[in-house]
CSV table of C-alpha atoms and ligand atoms in Angstrom, one decimal:
chain,number,residue,atom,x,y,z
A,1,UNK,CA,13.9,-6.0,14.0
A,2,UNK,CA,13.3,-8.6,11.3
A,3,UNK,CA,13.6,-7.4,7.8
A,4,UNK,CA,10.8,-9.1,5.8
A,5,UNK,CA,11.8,-7.5,2.4
A,6,UNK,CA,15.3,-6.7,1.3
A,7,UNK,CA,16.0,-5.2,-2.1
A,8,UNK,CA,19.5,-4.9,-3.3
A,9,UNK,CA,20.7,-3.0,-6.3
A,10,UNK,CA,17.4,-3.6,-8.1
A,11,UNK,CA,17.2,-2.5,-11.7
A,12,UNK,CA,14.4,-3.1,-14.2
A,13,UNK,CA,14.3,-2.3,-17.9
A,14,UNK,CA,11.2,-2.7,-20.0
A,15,UNK,CA,11.6,-3.9,-23.5
A,16,UNK,CA,15.4,-3.8,-23.6
A,17,UNK,CA,17.1,-3.4,-27.0
A,18,UNK,CA,13.9,-2.0,-28.6
A,19,UNK,CA,12.8,1.6,-29.3
A,20,UNK,CA,10.5,1.2,-26.3
A,21,UNK,CA,13.4,0.5,-23.9
A,22,UNK,CA,12.7,2.2,-20.5
A,23,UNK,CA,14.5,1.9,-17.2
A,24,UNK,CA,11.6,1.8,-14.7
A,25,UNK,CA,13.8,1.0,-11.7
A,26,UNK,CA,17.2,2.3,-10.9
A,27,UNK,CA,19.4,0.9,-8.2
A,28,UNK,CA,16.7,0.4,-5.6
A,29,UNK,CA,18.1,-0.5,-2.1
A,30,UNK,CA,15.6,-0.7,0.7
A,31,UNK,CA,14.8,-2.9,3.6
A,32,UNK,CA,11.3,-3.2,5.0
A,33,UNK,CA,10.6,-4.4,8.5
A,34,UNK,CA,8.2,-7.1,9.5
A,35,UNK,CA,4.8,-5.6,10.5
A,36,UNK,CA,5.5,-2.3,8.9
A,37,UNK,CA,2.8,-0.3,7.2
A,38,UNK,CA,4.6,1.3,4.3
A,39,UNK,CA,3.2,3.8,1.9
A,40,UNK,CA,4.7,4.2,-1.6
A,41,UNK,CA,4.1,7.5,-3.3
A,42,UNK,CA,5.2,9.2,-6.5
A,43,UNK,CA,4.0,10.6,-9.7
A,44,UNK,CA,2.4,8.4,-12.4
A,45,UNK,CA,5.2,6.7,-14.2
A,46,UNK,CA,7.7,6.9,-11.3
A,47,UNK,CA,7.9,3.1,-11.1
A,48,UNK,CA,5.6,2.3,-8.2
A,49,UNK,CA,3.7,-0.5,-9.9
A,50,UNK,CA,6.9,-1.9,-11.4
A,51,UNK,CA,8.5,-2.0,-8.0
A,52,UNK,CA,5.7,-3.9,-6.3
A,53,UNK,CA,5.4,-6.3,-9.2
A,54,UNK,CA,8.8,-7.5,-8.3
A,55,UNK,CA,7.9,-8.4,-4.8
A,56,UNK,CA,5.8,-11.4,-5.7
A,57,UNK,CA,7.7,-12.4,-8.7
A,58,UNK,CA,5.5,-11.1,-11.5
A,59,UNK,CA,8.5,-9.2,-12.9
A,60,UNK,CA,12.0,-10.6,-12.9
A,61,UNK,CA,14.7,-8.0,-12.1
A,62,UNK,CA,17.1,-7.0,-14.9
A,63,UNK,CA,19.7,-7.1,-12.2
A,64,UNK,CA,19.7,-7.1,-8.4
A,65,UNK,CA,18.2,-9.2,-5.6
A,66,UNK,CA,14.9,-9.6,-3.9
A,67,UNK,CA,14.9,-11.3,-0.5
A,68,UNK,CA,11.6,-12.1,1.2
A,69,UNK,CA,12.0,-13.4,4.7
A,70,UNK,CA,15.7,-13.8,3.9
A,71,UNK,CA,15.2,-15.9,0.8
A,72,UNK,CA,16.0,-14.9,-2.7
A,73,UNK,CA,12.7,-15.4,-4.5
A,74,UNK,CA,14.4,-16.3,-7.7
A,75,UNK,CA,16.2,-19.2,-6.0
A,76,UNK,CA,13.1,-20.7,-4.5
A,77,UNK,CA,12.1,-24.3,-5.5
A,78,UNK,CA,8.4,-23.6,-5.4
A,79,UNK,CA,7.7,-20.2,-6.9
A,80,UNK,CA,4.0,-20.6,-6.3
A,81,UNK,CA,4.5,-20.1,-2.6
A,82,UNK,CA,5.7,-16.6,-3.1
A,83,UNK,CA,2.3,-15.6,-4.6
A,84,UNK,CA,0.6,-16.8,-1.4
A,85,UNK,CA,3.1,-15.2,0.9
A,86,UNK,CA,2.9,-11.9,-0.9
A,87,UNK,CA,-0.6,-10.9,-1.7
A,88,UNK,CA,-0.9,-8.3,-4.4
A,89,UNK,CA,-4.1,-6.4,-5.1
A,90,UNK,CA,-3.7,-4.8,-8.5
A,91,UNK,CA,-5.0,-1.4,-9.5
A,92,UNK,CA,-8.7,-1.6,-10.5
A,93,UNK,CA,-8.9,-5.2,-9.2
A,94,UNK,CA,-12.6,-5.4,-9.8
A,95,UNK,CA,-12.0,-6.1,-13.5
A,96,UNK,CA,-10.6,-9.4,-12.4
A,97,UNK,CA,-13.7,-10.8,-10.7
A,98,UNK,CA,-15.0,-13.6,-12.9
A,99,UNK,CA,-16.8,-16.2,-10.8
A,100,UNK,CA,-20.6,-16.6,-10.7
A,101,UNK,CA,-20.8,-15.6,-7.0
A,102,UNK,CA,-18.9,-13.4,-4.7
A,103,UNK,CA,-18.3,-16.3,-2.4
A,104,UNK,CA,-16.5,-18.2,-5.2
A,105,UNK,CA,-14.5,-15.2,-6.1
A,106,UNK,CA,-13.2,-14.7,-2.6
A,107,UNK,CA,-12.7,-18.5,-2.2
A,108,UNK,CA,-10.6,-18.8,-5.4
A,109,UNK,CA,-7.2,-18.0,-3.8
A,110,UNK,CA,-7.6,-20.1,-0.6
A,111,UNK,CA,-8.8,-23.1,-2.8
A,112,UNK,CA,-5.7,-22.7,-4.9
A,113,UNK,CA,-3.6,-22.9,-1.8
A,114,UNK,CA,-5.1,-26.4,-1.2
A,115,UNK,CA,-7.2,-25.6,1.8
A,116,UNK,CA,-10.2,-27.8,2.7
A,117,UNK,CA,-13.7,-26.6,2.1
A,118,UNK,CA,-14.2,-25.8,5.8
A,119,UNK,CA,-10.9,-23.8,5.9
A,120,UNK,CA,-11.8,-21.9,2.8
A,121,UNK,CA,-15.2,-21.1,4.3
A,122,UNK,CA,-13.5,-19.7,7.4
A,123,UNK,CA,-11.2,-17.6,5.3
A,124,UNK,CA,-14.0,-16.1,3.3
A,125,UNK,CA,-15.8,-15.0,6.5
A,126,UNK,CA,-12.5,-13.8,8.0
A,127,UNK,CA,-11.7,-11.6,5.0
A,128,UNK,CA,-15.2,-10.2,4.7
A,129,UNK,CA,-15.0,-8.5,8.1
A,130,UNK,CA,-11.9,-6.6,7.1
A,131,UNK,CA,-13.5,-5.1,4.0
A,132,UNK,CA,-16.7,-4.1,5.6
A,133,UNK,CA,-19.0,-6.3,3.7
A,134,UNK,CA,-21.9,-8.3,5.0
A,135,UNK,CA,-22.4,-12.1,4.6
A,136,UNK,CA,-25.6,-11.4,2.7
A,137,UNK,CA,-23.6,-10.4,-0.3
A,138,UNK,CA,-21.9,-13.7,-0.7
A,139,UNK,CA,-24.4,-15.4,-3.0
A,140,UNK,CA,-24.8,-12.4,-5.3
A,141,UNK,CA,-23.1,-12.2,-8.6
A,142,UNK,CA,-20.1,-9.8,-8.8
A,143,UNK,CA,-21.9,-8.1,-11.6
A,144,UNK,CA,-24.9,-7.0,-9.5
A,145,UNK,CA,-22.9,-5.0,-6.9
A,146,UNK,CA,-21.5,-1.4,-7.0
A,147,UNK,CA,-18.0,-0.5,-8.1
A,148,UNK,CA,-16.9,0.2,-4.5
A,149,UNK,CA,-18.3,-3.2,-3.3
A,150,UNK,CA,-16.5,-4.9,-6.2
A,151,UNK,CA,-13.3,-3.3,-5.1
A,152,UNK,CA,-13.8,-4.7,-1.6
A,153,UNK,CA,-14.6,-8.1,-2.8
A,154,UNK,CA,-11.3,-8.1,-4.8
A,155,UNK,CA,-9.4,-7.0,-1.7
A,156,UNK,CA,-11.1,-9.7,0.4
A,157,UNK,CA,-10.0,-12.3,-2.1
A,158,UNK,CA,-6.3,-11.5,-1.4
A,159,UNK,CA,-6.8,-11.1,2.4
A,160,UNK,CA,-8.4,-14.5,2.4
A,161,UNK,CA,-5.0,-16.0,1.5
A,162,UNK,CA,-3.6,-14.5,4.8
A,163,UNK,CA,-0.5,-13.3,3.0
A,164,UNK,CA,2.4,-12.3,5.2
A,165,UNK,CA,2.7,-9.2,3.1
A,166,UNK,CA,-0.3,-7.5,1.7
A,167,UNK,CA,0.3,-5.0,-1.1
A,168,UNK,CA,-2.4,-2.8,-2.6
A,169,UNK,CA,-1.8,-0.7,-5.7
A,170,UNK,CA,-3.8,2.5,-5.5
A,171,UNK,CA,-6.8,0.8,-3.8
A,172,UNK,CA,-8.8,4.0,-3.6
A,173,UNK,CA,-8.3,5.1,-7.3
A,174,UNK,CA,-11.6,6.3,-8.8
A,175,UNK,CA,-13.7,6.1,-5.6
A,176,UNK,CA,-15.5,9.0,-4.1
A,177,UNK,CA,-14.0,10.6,-0.9
A,178,UNK,CA,-16.2,8.6,1.4
A,179,UNK,CA,-15.5,5.3,-0.3
A,180,UNK,CA,-11.8,6.2,-0.2
A,181,UNK,CA,-11.8,6.9,3.5
A,182,UNK,CA,-13.7,3.7,4.2
A,183,UNK,CA,-11.3,1.5,2.3
A,184,UNK,CA,-8.3,3.2,3.9
A,185,UNK,CA,-9.7,2.8,7.4
A,186,UNK,CA,-10.5,-0.9,6.6
A,187,UNK,CA,-6.9,-1.5,5.6
A,188,UNK,CA,-5.6,0.4,8.6
A,189,UNK,CA,-7.8,-1.8,10.9
A,190,UNK,CA,-6.5,-4.9,9.1
A,191,UNK,CA,-2.9,-3.9,9.8
A,192,UNK,CA,-3.7,-3.1,13.4
A,193,UNK,CA,-5.6,-6.4,14.0
A,194,UNK,CA,-3.2,-8.7,12.2
A,195,UNK,CA,0.1,-7.0,12.6
A,196,UNK,CA,1.2,-8.1,9.2
A,197,UNK,CA,3.3,-6.1,6.7
A,198,UNK,CA,1.1,-3.9,4.5
A,199,UNK,CA,2.3,-1.8,1.5
A,200,UNK,CA,-0.1,0.8,0.2
A,201,UNK,CA,0.7,2.5,-3.1
A,202,UNK,CA,-0.9,5.8,-3.7
A,203,UNK,CA,-0.4,9.1,-5.4
A,204,UNK,CA,-2.2,11.0,-2.7
A,205,UNK,CA,-0.2,12.4,0.1
A,206,UNK,CA,-3.4,12.9,2.1
A,207,UNK,CA,-4.2,9.2,1.9
A,208,UNK,CA,-0.6,8.3,2.8
A,209,UNK,CA,-0.6,10.7,5.8
A,210,UNK,CA,-3.8,9.2,7.1
A,211,UNK,CA,-2.7,5.6,7.1
A,212,UNK,CA,0.9,4.6,7.0
A,213,UNK,CA,4.0,4.7,9.3
A,214,UNK,CA,6.7,4.8,6.8
A,215,UNK,CA,7.0,6.2,3.3
A,216,UNK,CA,8.9,5.4,0.2
A,217,UNK,CA,8.9,8.3,-2.2
A,218,UNK,CA,9.7,7.2,-5.8
A,219,UNK,CA,10.8,9.8,-8.4
A,220,UNK,CA,11.9,9.1,-11.9
A,221,UNK,CA,12.6,5.4,-11.3
A,222,UNK,CA,14.6,6.1,-8.2
A,223,UNK,CA,14.1,6.1,-4.4
A,224,UNK,CA,13.8,9.8,-3.6
A,225,UNK,CA,13.1,9.4,0.1
A,226,UNK,CA,12.5,6.5,2.5
A,227,UNK,CA,11.6,7.5,6.0
A,228,UNK,CA,8.9,7.9,8.7
A,229,UNK,CA,5.9,10.1,7.7
A,230,UNK,CA,7.1,12.9,10.1
A,231,UNK,CA,10.6,12.9,8.7
A,232,UNK,CA,9.3,12.9,5.1
A,233,UNK,CA,7.1,15.9,5.6
A,234,UNK,CA,9.9,17.8,7.3
A,235,UNK,CA,11.5,17.9,3.9
A,236,UNK,CA,8.4,19.5,2.4
A,237,UNK,CA,10.4,21.9,0.2
A,238,UNK,CA,12.2,19.1,-1.5
A,239,UNK,CA,8.9,17.4,-2.1
A,240,UNK,CA,7.6,20.6,-3.6
A,241,UNK,CA,10.6,20.7,-5.9
A,242,UNK,CA,9.6,17.4,-7.5
A,243,UNK,CA,6.0,18.5,-7.6
A,244,UNK,CA,4.7,16.4,-4.8
A,245,UNK,CA,2.4,18.3,-2.4
A,246,UNK,CA,2.4,17.7,1.3
A,247,UNK,CA,-1.1,17.5,3.0
A,248,UNK,CA,-2.8,20.8,3.5
A,249,UNK,CA,-2.9,20.4,7.2
A,250,UNK,CA,0.9,19.9,7.4
A,251,UNK,CA,1.3,23.0,5.2
A,252,UNK,CA,-0.7,25.1,7.7
A,253,UNK,CA,1.6,24.1,10.5
A,254,UNK,CA,4.7,24.8,8.5
A,255,UNK,CA,3.3,28.3,7.7
A,256,UNK,CA,2.6,28.9,11.4
A,257,UNK,CA,6.1,28.0,12.3
A,258,UNK,CA,7.5,30.3,9.6
A,259,UNK,CA,5.4,33.1,11.0
A,260,UNK,CA,7.1,32.6,14.3
A,261,UNK,CA,4.6,30.4,16.2
A,262,UNK,CA,6.2,27.7,18.3
A,263,UNK,CA,4.3,24.7,16.9
A,264,UNK,CA,5.3,21.1,16.0
A,265,UNK,CA,5.3,20.8,12.2
A,266,UNK,CA,5.0,17.0,12.0
A,267,UNK,CA,1.3,17.2,11.9
A,268,UNK,CA,-0.7,15.4,9.2
A,269,UNK,CA,-4.1,14.6,10.6
A,270,UNK,CA,-6.9,16.6,12.1
A,271,UNK,CA,-6.8,15.0,15.6
A,272,UNK,CA,-3.1,15.8,16.0
A,273,UNK,CA,-3.7,19.2,14.6
A,274,UNK,CA,-6.4,20.0,17.2
A,275,UNK,CA,-4.2,18.6,20.1
A,276,UNK,CA,-1.2,20.7,18.9
A,277,UNK,CA,-3.3,23.9,18.7
A,278,UNK,CA,-4.6,23.3,22.2
A,279,UNK,CA,-1.1,22.7,23.5
A,280,UNK,CA,0.3,25.8,21.8
A,281,UNK,CA,-2.6,27.9,23.1
A,282,UNK,CA,-1.9,26.7,26.7
A,283,UNK,CA,1.8,27.4,26.3
A,284,UNK,CA,1.1,30.9,25.1
A,285,UNK,CA,-1.4,31.5,28.0
A,286,UNK,CA,1.1,30.2,30.6
A,287,UNK,CA,3.8,32.6,29.3
A,288,UNK,CA,1.5,35.6,29.3
B,1,ADP,P1,3.6,4.1,-11.7
B,1,ADP,O1,3.0,2.8,-11.1
B,1,ADP,O2,4.4,4.8,-10.7
B,1,ADP,O3,2.6,5.0,-12.3
B,1,ADP,P2,4.8,2.2,-13.5
B,1,ADP,O4,5.7,1.3,-12.7
B,1,ADP,O5,3.5,1.7,-14.0
B,1,ADP,O6,4.7,3.6,-12.8
B,1,ADP,O7,5.6,2.7,-14.8
B,1,ADP,C1,6.9,3.2,-14.8
B,1,ADP,C2,7.4,3.5,-16.2
B,1,ADP,O8,7.6,2.3,-16.9
B,1,ADP,C3,6.4,4.4,-17.0
B,1,ADP,O9,7.2,5.3,-17.7
B,1,ADP,C4,5.7,3.5,-17.9
B,1,ADP,O10,5.4,4.1,-19.1
B,1,ADP,C5,6.8,2.4,-18.1
B,1,ADP,N1,6.2,1.1,-18.4
B,1,ADP,C6,5.3,0.5,-17.6
B,1,ADP,N2,4.9,-0.7,-18.1
B,1,ADP,C7,5.6,-0.8,-19.3
B,1,ADP,C8,5.7,-1.8,-20.3
B,1,ADP,N3,5.0,-3.0,-20.2
B,1,ADP,N4,6.5,-1.6,-21.4
B,1,ADP,C9,7.3,-0.5,-21.4
B,1,ADP,N5,7.2,0.5,-20.5
B,1,ADP,C10,6.4,0.3,-19.5
B,2,MG,MG1,0.9,2.3,-11.0
């Protein structure tokens, strides 16, 4: 499979040589496949935002290499292209809306890419459908809509650039449970429909379990685990040790297993849980 991102011996130190010196990334070595839906999880301060800020060249590594599509991004002639190729939705992106209308806000990125008016228009409509907003919102001011809607507009603005890699830094932070689930489902649908690489940063295991295929666990500036969701949750006790909780539903299945029931423990959503319980019940009935 094609590796779209390759990080080699990546280190990053904030404010070196000052009393505020802090090594936020230590020897990061990972490869991410094209089309993958990756979740990045870890405590506040573990280095998640620092890591993703390296992927589109906002931060320059203290040492190490970042290859995107096989190219070292710090050797590119035109650095601007990397910002279009790797779309980054910052945490609380709604604070960055600034145009008079929502249309203009979403169109800002595509215009900067040098697209024609018609192409930009197409991009605006295209991105709207992935964030669950209606066209009727386009002529409104970003200041007359709700917080959740603003968040969607900001995400649409990045999707409208059709980045090869879409990165979202805690896109559900501060939203109510329903708003969170809606945004996660929107992002999941986007990934499914477009097959592009998506990276979702979160500090919620529940959110990660619901959406991604692969997980990078960051702990104290280092890669703690990097594997499929099932494999990560198999190492629940190690996650506990660093204070990261696995989803409740997974914990139930681990408890059942420990009590001697023959169940699959790589369960992290309700649908799979129901199926597994049905299967286990039938197995017991057949043996009786
Ligand atoms: P996360 O996104 O996982 O919460 P961050 O990548 O934002 O973590 O931060 C990692 C560490 O780097 C934290 O300890 C934070 O205090 C520190 N840090 C972040 N930004 C700066 C900065 N501009 N100057 C100094 N230290 C910083
Ligand atoms: Mg962060």
